[in-house]
């Protein structure tokens, strides 16, 4: 049903693995322990051109598709790293690339490709609305050649390591639109300017070393030229990026799953109890085998989503199902790996507990597994809307 150039994808895998070899488990443990940011890793990935993979060649990128981008992020996680520190640049760029003006693309994409600018953040979620995006309360009011932003966002990642942010705000009050998905607009915000002129950043401590924040906007003025696309069409624009995001997250989960399975298999072969490797026991073998099957099945849906997206087809259903299957499979693999290691799974030096925490996030975000089930029930199975 879909074809990929295996040799090209394998070349990408080998290239990313070669880079990741310089950032071993000790590197990632230290970053995690310090609750730091992997600056050296991100710098190396940028200089190697991997974060510019999907930027067209005319803007300084490689002009690759979602398929190739998904392999890059998968391999980072499969090598024991955390691609959550860089994936924002991949999917946030879609909104600018697909809906930005030619002037905006010429102005920003070459600098993003060169690593001179970072587009790692997207401001959509709000504390009182969650996934009910059409009810967002952050407003952008046009005043002459500016928009004035007021409101609040939450769980906005990598603000401290980004220069630009994609921001969704309501430009027409909900009561004044025909459809609730109308009246929202997308803006490209200069974060340095914003933090000096009305945007306050409050970091949120969390169980994963994932830099995330709450944002407060108090009469932040931004130039009207920051608007991406047509005013009022932002919700439709953001969905393009979200489908790419969910597919890329699926690939990350598949990378995590393969790391867990390899880790568990190696330990089960080497660990001896009662005079025999524990991997001889079906009670150890079968859960690892099941986790492997689940990851391989999820991978097929990942490729379907990539194929549809790269060929301009509707990818919403496949992207959601890929994310669901991969998040479920990686979480199952994480538990199997933890159980296989027993007490040592909780020891930081084995890295299992770190990766266990990292992959748990994807059951909840971006978009929870329950919301995906609701989507499938309503839009694919034509069941009554449940909320």
mmCIF file of C-alpha atoms in Angstrom:
data_model
loop_
_atom_site.group_PDB
_atom_site.id
_atom_site.type_symbol
_atom_site.label_atom_id
_atom_site.label_comp_id
_atom_site.label_asym_id
_atom_site.label_seq_id
_atom_site.Cartn_x
_atom_site.Cartn_y
_atom_site.Cartn_z
ATOM 1 C CA UNK A 1 0.000 0.000 0.000
ATOM 2 C CA UNK A 2 2.903 2.368 0.635
ATOM 3 C CA UNK A 3 6.504 2.323 -0.478
ATOM 4 C CA UNK A 4 9.636 3.754 1.088
ATOM 5 C CA UNK A 5 13.232 3.844 -0.093
ATOM 6 C CA UNK A 6 14.667 1.401 2.435
ATOM 7 C CA UNK A 7 18.274 2.197 1.526
ATOM 8 C CA UNK A 8 17.720 5.928 2.084
ATOM 9 C CA UNK A 9 15.970 5.332 5.406
ATOM 10 C CA UNK A 10 18.737 2.986 6.537
ATOM 11 C CA UNK A 11 21.310 5.630 5.639
ATOM 12 C CA UNK A 12 19.440 8.089 7.862
ATOM 13 C CA UNK A 13 19.321 5.518 10.672
ATOM 14 C CA UNK A 14 23.054 4.934 10.432
ATOM 15 C CA UNK A 15 23.794 8.646 10.352
ATOM 16 C CA UNK A 16 21.695 9.385 13.430
ATOM 17 C CA UNK A 17 23.098 6.379 15.290
ATOM 18 C CA UNK A 18 26.623 7.550 14.527
ATOM 19 C CA UNK A 19 25.857 10.971 15.987
ATOM 20 C CA UNK A 20 24.095 9.494 19.016
ATOM 21 C CA UNK A 21 27.125 7.302 19.762
ATOM 22 C CA UNK A 22 28.824 10.450 21.060
ATOM 23 C CA UNK A 23 26.003 10.923 23.591
ATOM 24 C CA UNK A 24 25.899 7.727 25.605
ATOM 25 C CA UNK A 25 23.687 6.690 28.502
ATOM 26 C CA UNK A 26 25.973 8.440 30.982
ATOM 27 C CA UNK A 27 25.400 11.734 29.129
ATOM 28 C CA UNK A 28 21.621 11.382 29.281
ATOM 29 C CA UNK A 29 21.715 10.286 32.935
ATOM 30 C CA UNK A 30 23.687 13.390 33.854
ATOM 31 C CA UNK A 31 21.278 15.656 31.970
ATOM 32 C CA UNK A 32 18.355 13.965 33.704
ATOM 33 C CA UNK A 33 19.916 14.152 37.169
ATOM 34 C CA UNK A 34 20.630 17.871 36.771
ATOM 35 C CA UNK A 35 17.209 18.523 35.236
ATOM 36 C CA UNK A 36 19.235 20.149 32.487
ATOM 37 C CA UNK A 37 18.864 20.581 28.750
ATOM 38 C CA UNK A 38 21.050 18.585 26.319
ATOM 39 C CA UNK A 39 22.557 21.632 24.629
ATOM 40 C CA UNK A 40 25.523 19.791 23.129
ATOM 41 C CA UNK A 41 23.296 17.091 21.677
ATOM 42 C CA UNK A 42 20.875 19.607 20.162
ATOM 43 C CA UNK A 43 23.790 21.590 18.746
ATOM 44 C CA UNK A 44 25.261 18.493 17.122
ATOM 45 C CA UNK A 45 21.910 17.401 15.703
ATOM 46 C CA UNK A 46 21.379 20.889 14.272
ATOM 47 C CA UNK A 47 24.860 21.179 12.770
ATOM 48 C CA UNK A 48 24.443 17.767 11.131
ATOM 49 C CA UNK A 49 21.306 19.079 9.438
ATOM 50 C CA UNK A 50 18.892 16.559 10.946
ATOM 51 C CA UNK A 51 16.560 19.186 12.423
ATOM 52 C CA UNK A 52 16.269 20.846 9.002
ATOM 53 C CA UNK A 53 15.306 17.593 7.308
ATOM 54 C CA UNK A 54 11.791 18.707 6.372
ATOM 55 C CA UNK A 55 12.626 22.271 5.353
ATOM 56 C CA UNK A 56 12.632 22.528 1.524
ATOM 57 C CA UNK A 57 15.987 22.812 -0.175
ATOM 58 C CA UNK A 58 15.228 26.313 -1.465
ATOM 59 C CA UNK A 59 15.134 27.469 2.168
ATOM 60 C CA UNK A 60 18.327 25.662 3.179
ATOM 61 C CA UNK A 61 16.914 22.337 4.351
ATOM 62 C CA UNK A 62 17.040 18.804 2.994
ATOM 63 C CA UNK A 63 13.515 18.704 1.576
ATOM 64 C CA UNK A 64 12.686 15.334 3.107
ATOM 65 C CA UNK A 65 9.277 14.104 4.189
ATOM 66 C CA UNK A 66 7.567 13.076 7.395
ATOM 67 C CA UNK A 67 8.746 9.504 6.820
ATOM 68 C CA UNK A 68 12.397 10.497 7.025
ATOM 69 C CA UNK A 69 11.787 12.857 9.949
ATOM 70 C CA UNK A 70 10.081 10.072 11.860
ATOM 71 C CA UNK A 71 13.153 7.857 11.439
ATOM 72 C CA UNK A 72 15.403 10.578 12.857
ATOM 73 C CA UNK A 73 13.356 10.892 16.054
ATOM 74 C CA UNK A 74 12.839 7.140 16.347
ATOM 75 C CA UNK A 75 16.572 6.512 16.241
ATOM 76 C CA UNK A 76 17.336 9.137 18.880
ATOM 77 C CA UNK A 77 15.059 7.314 21.305
ATOM 78 C CA UNK A 78 16.186 3.882 20.195
ATOM 79 C CA UNK A 79 19.756 4.918 21.034
ATOM 80 C CA UNK A 80 18.672 5.801 24.576
ATOM 81 C CA UNK A 81 18.240 9.539 24.103
ATOM 82 C CA UNK A 82 15.209 11.775 24.483
ATOM 83 C CA UNK A 83 13.992 13.297 21.235
ATOM 84 C CA UNK A 84 11.376 15.234 23.200
ATOM 85 C CA UNK A 85 14.072 17.873 23.528
ATOM 86 C CA UNK A 86 14.068 18.527 19.758
ATOM 87 C CA UNK A 87 10.861 17.225 18.211
ATOM 88 C CA UNK A 88 9.099 20.590 18.492
ATOM 89 C CA UNK A 89 11.266 22.020 15.735
ATOM 90 C CA UNK A 90 10.076 19.251 13.411
ATOM 91 C CA UNK A 91 6.324 19.594 13.770
ATOM 92 C CA UNK A 92 6.030 23.297 14.682
ATOM 93 C CA UNK A 93 7.692 24.146 11.395
ATOM 94 C CA UNK A 94 4.771 22.593 9.459
ATOM 95 C CA UNK A 95 2.431 25.454 10.249
ATOM 96 C CA UNK A 96 4.890 28.031 8.944
ATOM 97 C CA UNK A 97 5.833 25.936 5.923
ATOM 98 C CA UNK A 98 2.287 25.119 4.843
ATOM 99 C CA UNK A 99 0.468 28.337 5.719
ATOM 100 C CA UNK A 100 3.058 31.089 6.060
ATOM 101 C CA UNK A 101 3.509 33.768 3.403
ATOM 102 C CA UNK A 102 6.472 33.605 1.074
ATOM 103 C CA UNK A 103 7.969 36.587 2.902
ATOM 104 C CA UNK A 104 7.657 34.763 6.237
ATOM 105 C CA UNK A 105 9.199 31.591 4.846
ATOM 106 C CA UNK A 106 12.086 33.491 3.271
ATOM 107 C CA UNK A 107 12.658 35.393 6.479
ATOM 108 C CA UNK A 108 12.584 32.500 8.955
ATOM 109 C CA UNK A 109 13.136 29.097 7.335
ATOM 110 C CA UNK A 110 16.748 29.609 6.175
ATOM 111 C CA UNK A 111 17.718 30.769 9.668
ATOM 112 C CA UNK A 112 15.898 27.844 11.263
ATOM 113 C CA UNK A 113 17.648 25.451 8.868
ATOM 114 C CA UNK A 114 21.034 26.983 9.722
ATOM 115 C CA UNK A 115 20.382 26.808 13.458
ATOM 116 C CA UNK A 116 20.404 30.587 13.825
ATOM 117 C CA UNK A 117 16.776 30.541 14.995
ATOM 118 C CA UNK A 118 14.937 27.863 16.979
ATOM 119 C CA UNK A 119 11.231 27.140 16.586
ATOM 120 C CA UNK A 120 10.735 24.660 19.435
ATOM 121 C CA UNK A 121 7.549 25.917 21.110
ATOM 122 C CA UNK A 122 3.835 25.892 20.367
ATOM 123 C CA UNK A 123 1.297 27.652 22.592
ATOM 124 C CA UNK A 124 -2.126 26.017 22.307
ATOM 125 C CA UNK A 125 -3.183 24.339 25.587
ATOM 126 C CA UNK A 126 -4.833 26.385 28.344
ATOM 127 C CA UNK A 127 -5.446 25.480 32.001
ATOM 128 C CA UNK A 128 -9.245 25.731 31.848
ATOM 129 C CA UNK A 129 -9.818 24.141 28.437
ATOM 130 C CA UNK A 130 -7.279 21.329 28.015
ATOM 131 C CA UNK A 131 -8.058 19.456 24.800
ATOM 132 C CA UNK A 132 -11.257 21.457 24.229
ATOM 133 C CA UNK A 133 -9.257 23.799 22.019
ATOM 134 C CA UNK A 134 -12.199 25.713 20.555
ATOM 135 C CA UNK A 135 -12.920 27.100 24.036
ATOM 136 C CA UNK A 136 -9.553 28.802 24.459
ATOM 137 C CA UNK A 137 -9.737 32.149 26.233
ATOM 138 C CA UNK A 138 -6.479 33.739 25.085
ATOM 139 C CA UNK A 139 -7.391 36.623 22.795
ATOM 140 C CA UNK A 140 -5.622 38.580 20.084
ATOM 141 C CA UNK A 141 -7.294 41.926 19.351
ATOM 142 C CA UNK A 142 -6.278 43.883 16.254
ATOM 143 C CA UNK A 143 -5.314 47.487 16.965
ATOM 144 C CA UNK A 144 -3.923 49.243 13.922
ATOM 145 C CA UNK A 145 -0.769 47.469 12.803
ATOM 146 C CA UNK A 146 -0.560 45.350 15.959
ATOM 147 C CA UNK A 147 -2.356 42.587 17.802
ATOM 148 C CA UNK A 148 -2.731 42.768 21.583
ATOM 149 C CA UNK A 149 -2.520 39.381 23.306
ATOM 150 C CA UNK A 150 -4.106 38.589 26.673
ATOM 151 C CA UNK A 151 -4.602 35.232 28.336
ATOM 152 C CA UNK A 152 -2.839 32.179 29.653
ATOM 153 C CA UNK A 153 -1.259 28.982 28.308
ATOM 154 C CA UNK A 154 -0.018 25.881 30.105
ATOM 155 C CA UNK A 155 2.293 22.931 29.359
ATOM 156 C CA UNK A 156 4.229 24.979 26.821
ATOM 157 C CA UNK A 157 7.580 23.310 26.294
ATOM 158 C CA UNK A 158 11.111 24.492 25.553
ATOM 159 C CA UNK A 159 10.396 28.225 25.876
ATOM 160 C CA UNK A 160 13.847 28.747 27.414
ATOM 161 C CA UNK A 161 15.487 27.070 24.421
ATOM 162 C CA UNK A 162 13.492 28.582 21.584
ATOM 163 C CA UNK A 163 13.526 31.897 19.740
ATOM 164 C CA UNK A 164 10.074 31.621 18.197
ATOM 165 C CA UNK A 165 6.706 30.200 19.242
ATOM 166 C CA UNK A 166 3.602 29.241 17.297
ATOM 167 C CA UNK A 167 0.677 30.776 19.236
ATOM 168 C CA UNK A 168 -3.038 30.043 18.846
ATOM 169 C CA UNK A 169 -5.384 32.792 20.062
ATOM 170 C CA UNK A 170 -8.997 33.731 19.504
ATOM 171 C CA UNK A 171 -9.407 36.766 17.235
ATOM 172 C CA UNK A 172 -13.207 36.598 17.035
ATOM 173 C CA UNK A 173 -15.260 35.892 20.184
ATOM 174 C CA UNK A 174 -16.776 32.420 20.320
ATOM 175 C CA UNK A 175 -20.292 33.893 20.526
ATOM 176 C CA UNK A 176 -19.787 35.669 17.210
ATOM 177 C CA UNK A 177 -18.743 32.737 15.002
ATOM 178 C CA UNK A 178 -20.953 30.331 13.085
ATOM 179 C CA UNK A 179 -18.791 27.317 13.895
ATOM 180 C CA UNK A 180 -16.814 27.037 17.108
ATOM 181 C CA UNK A 181 -13.677 26.046 15.169
ATOM 182 C CA UNK A 182 -13.705 29.455 13.460
ATOM 183 C CA UNK A 183 -12.353 32.741 14.795
ATOM 184 C CA UNK A 184 -8.961 31.483 16.009
ATOM 185 C CA UNK A 185 -5.690 32.618 14.465
ATOM 186 C CA UNK A 186 -2.060 31.544 14.421
ATOM 187 C CA UNK A 187 0.829 33.877 15.198
ATOM 188 C CA UNK A 188 4.588 33.493 15.068
ATOM 189 C CA UNK A 189 5.845 35.133 18.255
ATOM 190 C CA UNK A 190 9.353 36.433 18.905
ATOM 191 C CA UNK A 191 9.945 35.087 22.422
ATOM 192 C CA UNK A 192 12.706 37.480 23.449
ATOM 193 C CA UNK A 193 10.463 40.425 22.569
ATOM 194 C CA UNK A 194 7.453 38.796 24.246
ATOM 195 C CA UNK A 195 9.238 38.113 27.535
ATOM 196 C CA UNK A 196 10.281 41.769 27.722
ATOM 197 C CA UNK A 197 6.869 43.165 26.819
ATOM 198 C CA UNK A 198 4.068 41.385 28.633
ATOM 199 C CA UNK A 199 4.626 37.616 28.576
ATOM 200 C CA UNK A 200 5.553 35.979 31.882
ATOM 201 C CA UNK A 201 7.013 32.467 32.002
ATOM 202 C CA UNK A 202 6.469 30.187 35.008
ATOM 203 C CA UNK A 203 8.345 26.834 34.795
ATOM 204 C CA UNK A 204 6.443 23.715 35.898
ATOM 205 C CA UNK A 205 8.435 21.083 37.790
ATOM 206 C CA UNK A 206 7.415 17.587 36.656
ATOM 207 C CA UNK A 207 8.311 13.898 36.916
ATOM 208 C CA UNK A 208 10.124 13.865 33.565
ATOM 209 C CA UNK A 209 13.083 16.038 32.635
ATOM 210 C CA UNK A 210 10.823 17.852 30.197
ATOM 211 C CA UNK A 211 11.138 21.606 30.237
ATOM 212 C CA UNK A 212 7.584 22.935 30.269
ATOM 213 C CA UNK A 213 5.939 26.142 31.424
ATOM 214 C CA UNK A 214 2.867 28.187 32.152
ATOM 215 C CA UNK A 215 2.607 31.444 30.198
ATOM 216 C CA UNK A 216 0.742 34.633 31.109
ATOM 217 C CA UNK A 217 0.003 37.347 28.529
ATOM 218 C CA UNK A 218 -0.726 40.846 29.776
ATOM 219 C CA UNK A 219 -1.344 43.234 26.884
ATOM 220 C CA UNK A 220 1.486 41.777 24.819
ATOM 221 C CA UNK A 221 1.688 43.736 21.572
ATOM 222 C CA UNK A 222 2.982 41.952 18.488
ATOM 223 C CA UNK A 223 3.211 43.224 14.889
ATOM 224 C CA UNK A 224 0.283 42.314 12.635
ATOM 225 C CA UNK A 225 2.800 40.693 10.286
ATOM 226 C CA UNK A 226 3.178 37.912 12.880
ATOM 227 C CA UNK A 227 -0.161 36.512 11.710
ATOM 228 C CA UNK A 228 0.275 33.252 9.777
ATOM 229 C CA UNK A 229 -2.230 32.727 6.983
ATOM 230 C CA UNK A 230 -5.736 34.125 7.127
ATOM 231 C CA UNK A 231 -7.224 35.525 10.316
ATOM 232 C CA UNK A 232 -9.795 33.167 11.817
ATOM 233 C CA UNK A 233 -8.486 30.013 10.122
ATOM 234 C CA UNK A 234 -5.926 29.090 12.749
ATOM 235 C CA UNK A 235 -7.669 25.995 14.085
ATOM 236 C CA UNK A 236 -7.593 24.365 10.663
ATOM 237 C CA UNK A 237 -3.946 25.330 10.248
ATOM 238 C CA UNK A 238 -2.950 23.917 13.610
ATOM 239 C CA UNK A 239 -4.511 20.540 12.792
ATOM 240 C CA UNK A 240 -1.965 20.054 9.995
ATOM 241 C CA UNK A 241 0.831 20.384 12.506
ATOM 242 C CA UNK A 242 -0.920 18.196 15.070
ATOM 243 C CA UNK A 243 -1.271 15.286 12.644
ATOM 244 C CA UNK A 244 2.450 15.511 11.938
ATOM 245 C CA UNK A 245 3.127 15.791 15.675
ATOM 246 C CA UNK A 246 1.161 12.642 16.489
ATOM 247 C CA UNK A 247 2.914 10.674 13.768
ATOM 248 C CA UNK A 248 6.340 11.814 14.954
ATOM 249 C CA UNK A 249 5.449 10.993 18.563
ATOM 250 C CA UNK A 250 4.417 7.525 17.382
ATOM 251 C CA UNK A 251 7.887 7.108 15.896
ATOM 252 C CA UNK A 252 9.479 8.221 19.167
ATOM 253 C CA UNK A 253 7.411 5.651 21.054
ATOM 254 C CA UNK A 254 8.507 2.966 18.604
ATOM 255 C CA UNK A 255 12.109 3.977 19.252
ATOM 256 C CA UNK A 256 11.492 3.757 22.995
ATOM 257 C CA UNK A 257 9.813 0.378 22.594
ATOM 258 C CA UNK A 258 12.710 -1.059 20.661
ATOM 259 C CA UNK A 259 15.145 0.258 23.270
ATOM 260 C CA UNK A 260 13.137 -1.417 26.057
ATOM 261 C CA UNK A 261 12.856 -4.703 24.179
ATOM 262 C CA UNK A 262 16.559 -4.829 23.372
ATOM 263 C CA UNK A 263 17.444 -3.884 26.943
ATOM 264 C CA UNK A 264 15.124 -6.536 28.399
ATOM 265 C CA UNK A 265 16.292 -9.228 25.972
ATOM 266 C CA UNK A 266 19.965 -8.591 26.687
ATOM 267 C CA UNK A 267 19.401 -8.675 30.439
ATOM 268 C CA UNK A 268 17.284 -11.832 30.217
ATOM 269 C CA UNK A 269 20.040 -13.610 28.296
ATOM 270 C CA UNK A 270 22.758 -12.589 30.757
ATOM 271 C CA UNK A 271 21.063 -12.636 34.151
ATOM 272 C CA UNK A 272 21.297 -16.037 35.853
ATOM 273 C CA UNK A 273 19.137 -17.139 38.773
ATOM 274 C CA UNK A 274 18.882 -20.721 40.045
ATOM 275 C CA UNK A 275 21.742 -21.670 37.747
ATOM 276 C CA UNK A 276 20.100 -20.654 34.462
ATOM 277 C CA UNK A 277 19.453 -17.495 32.421
ATOM 278 C CA UNK A 278 16.106 -16.006 33.358
ATOM 279 C CA UNK A 279 15.392 -15.684 29.629
ATOM 280 C CA UNK A 280 14.839 -19.457 29.523
ATOM 281 C CA UNK A 281 11.626 -18.972 31.465
ATOM 282 C CA UNK A 282 8.508 -18.439 29.384
ATOM 283 C CA UNK A 283 7.261 -16.109 32.091
ATOM 284 C CA UNK A 284 10.108 -13.806 31.008
ATOM 285 C CA UNK A 285 10.160 -14.674 27.298
ATOM 286 C CA UNK A 286 6.498 -14.290 26.476
ATOM 287 C CA UNK A 287 5.955 -10.731 27.738
ATOM 288 C CA UNK A 288 9.050 -9.552 25.840
ATOM 289 C CA UNK A 289 7.842 -11.322 22.703
ATOM 290 C CA UNK A 290 4.382 -9.773 23.065
ATOM 291 C CA UNK A 291 5.900 -6.317 23.478
ATOM 292 C CA UNK A 292 7.943 -6.850 20.316
ATOM 293 C CA UNK A 293 4.840 -7.878 18.350
ATOM 294 C CA UNK A 294 2.950 -4.809 19.562
ATOM 295 C CA UNK A 295 5.771 -2.460 18.562
ATOM 296 C CA UNK A 296 6.045 -4.004 15.101
ATOM 297 C CA UNK A 297 2.283 -3.669 14.576
ATOM 298 C CA UNK A 298 2.317 -0.029 15.692
ATOM 299 C CA UNK A 299 5.186 0.610 13.303
ATOM 300 C CA UNK A 300 3.015 -0.403 10.356
ATOM 301 C CA UNK A 301 0.410 2.210 11.283
ATOM 302 C CA UNK A 302 3.190 4.785 11.658
ATOM 303 C CA UNK A 303 4.233 4.141 8.073
ATOM 304 C CA UNK A 304 0.649 4.426 6.850
ATOM 305 C CA UNK A 305 0.308 7.818 8.520
ATOM 306 C CA UNK A 306 3.629 8.976 7.044
ATOM 307 C CA UNK A 307 2.615 7.822 3.567
ATOM 308 C CA UNK A 308 -0.694 9.661 3.720
ATOM 309 C CA UNK A 309 0.857 12.862 5.056
ATOM 310 C CA UNK A 310 3.726 12.896 2.583
ATOM 311 C CA UNK A 311 1.337 12.342 -0.327
ATOM 312 C CA UNK A 312 -1.129 15.051 0.619
ATOM 313 C CA UNK A 313 -3.836 12.616 1.727
ATOM 314 C CA UNK A 314 -6.025 12.970 4.807
ATOM 315 C CA UNK A 315 -3.872 11.600 7.593
ATOM 316 C CA UNK A 316 -5.906 12.447 10.697
ATOM 317 C CA UNK A 317 -7.238 8.950 11.388
ATOM 318 C CA UNK A 318 -3.952 7.181 10.718
ATOM 319 C CA UNK A 319 -1.942 9.729 12.717
ATOM 320 C CA UNK A 320 -4.219 9.317 15.729
ATOM 321 C CA UNK A 321 -4.244 5.525 15.529
ATOM 322 C CA UNK A 322 -0.481 5.391 15.057
ATOM 323 C CA UNK A 323 0.032 7.532 18.131
ATOM 324 C CA UNK A 324 -2.396 5.402 20.163
ATOM 325 C CA UNK A 325 -0.880 2.058 19.152
ATOM 326 C CA UNK A 326 2.709 3.217 19.588
ATOM 327 C CA UNK A 327 2.105 4.865 22.978
ATOM 328 C CA UNK A 328 0.336 1.735 24.237
ATOM 329 C CA UNK A 329 3.081 -0.519 22.886
ATOM 330 C CA UNK A 330 5.957 1.529 24.302
ATOM 331 C CA UNK A 331 4.324 1.683 27.725
ATOM 332 C CA UNK A 332 3.805 -2.093 27.705
ATOM 333 C CA UNK A 333 7.437 -2.567 26.651
ATOM 334 C CA UNK A 334 8.549 -0.224 29.453
ATOM 335 C CA UNK A 335 6.721 -2.288 32.057
ATOM 336 C CA UNK A 336 8.079 -5.535 30.641
ATOM 337 C CA UNK A 337 11.612 -4.144 30.725
ATOM 338 C CA UNK A 338 11.180 -2.933 34.292
ATOM 339 C CA UNK A 339 9.769 -6.289 35.400
ATOM 340 C CA UNK A 340 12.534 -8.212 33.641
ATOM 341 C CA UNK A 341 15.198 -6.211 35.465
ATOM 342 C CA UNK A 342 13.495 -6.601 38.830
ATOM 343 C CA UNK A 343 15.065 -4.374 41.456
ATOM 344 C CA UNK A 344 17.825 -3.253 39.116
ATOM 345 C CA UNK A 345 15.196 -1.617 36.917
ATOM 346 C CA UNK A 346 14.817 1.043 39.603
ATOM 347 C CA UNK A 347 18.558 1.774 39.694
ATOM 348 C CA UNK A 348 19.436 4.927 37.752
ATOM 349 C CA UNK A 349 22.606 3.374 36.316
ATOM 350 C CA UNK A 350 20.525 0.946 34.225
ATOM 351 C CA UNK A 351 18.575 3.815 32.559
ATOM 352 C CA UNK A 352 15.323 1.841 32.635
ATOM 353 C CA UNK A 353 13.637 4.101 35.185
ATOM 354 C CA UNK A 354 14.556 7.209 33.188
ATOM 355 C CA UNK A 355 13.189 5.858 29.924
ATOM 356 C CA UNK A 356 10.192 4.456 31.846
ATOM 357 C CA UNK A 357 9.293 7.975 32.989
ATOM 358 C CA UNK A 358 9.880 9.479 29.560
ATOM 359 C CA UNK A 359 7.660 7.081 27.638
ATOM 360 C CA UNK A 360 4.850 7.285 30.220
ATOM 361 C CA UNK A 361 4.246 10.869 29.119
ATOM 362 C CA UNK A 362 2.889 9.746 25.767
ATOM 363 C CA UNK A 363 -0.147 8.094 27.307
ATOM 364 C CA UNK A 364 -1.244 11.617 28.206
ATOM 365 C CA UNK A 365 0.342 14.032 25.744
ATOM 366 C CA UNK A 366 0.176 15.135 23.080
ATOM 367 C CA UNK A 367 -3.505 14.116 23.182
ATOM 368 C CA UNK A 368 -4.504 11.416 25.641
ATOM 369 C CA UNK A 369 -5.306 7.874 24.575
ATOM 370 C CA UNK A 370 -8.925 8.379 25.676
ATOM 371 C CA UNK A 371 -9.379 11.325 23.310
ATOM 372 C CA UNK A 372 -8.059 9.220 20.432
ATOM 373 C CA UNK A 373 -10.592 6.506 21.237
ATOM 374 C CA UNK A 374 -13.318 9.156 21.224
ATOM 375 C CA UNK A 375 -12.099 10.410 17.852
ATOM 376 C CA UNK A 376 -12.143 6.929 16.342
ATOM 377 C CA UNK A 377 -15.573 6.147 17.769
ATOM 378 C CA UNK A 378 -17.135 9.347 16.455
ATOM 379 C CA UNK A 379 -15.356 9.970 13.166
ATOM 380 C CA UNK A 380 -14.569 6.466 11.940
ATOM 381 C CA UNK A 381 -17.314 4.348 13.482
ATOM 382 C CA UNK A 382 -20.005 7.071 13.346
ATOM 383 C CA UNK A 383 -21.022 6.519 16.961
ATOM 384 C CA UNK A 384 -22.759 9.340 18.860
ATOM 385 C CA UNK A 385 -20.453 12.054 20.139
ATOM 386 C CA UNK A 386 -19.698 11.326 23.793
ATOM 387 C CA UNK A 387 -18.986 14.897 24.943
#
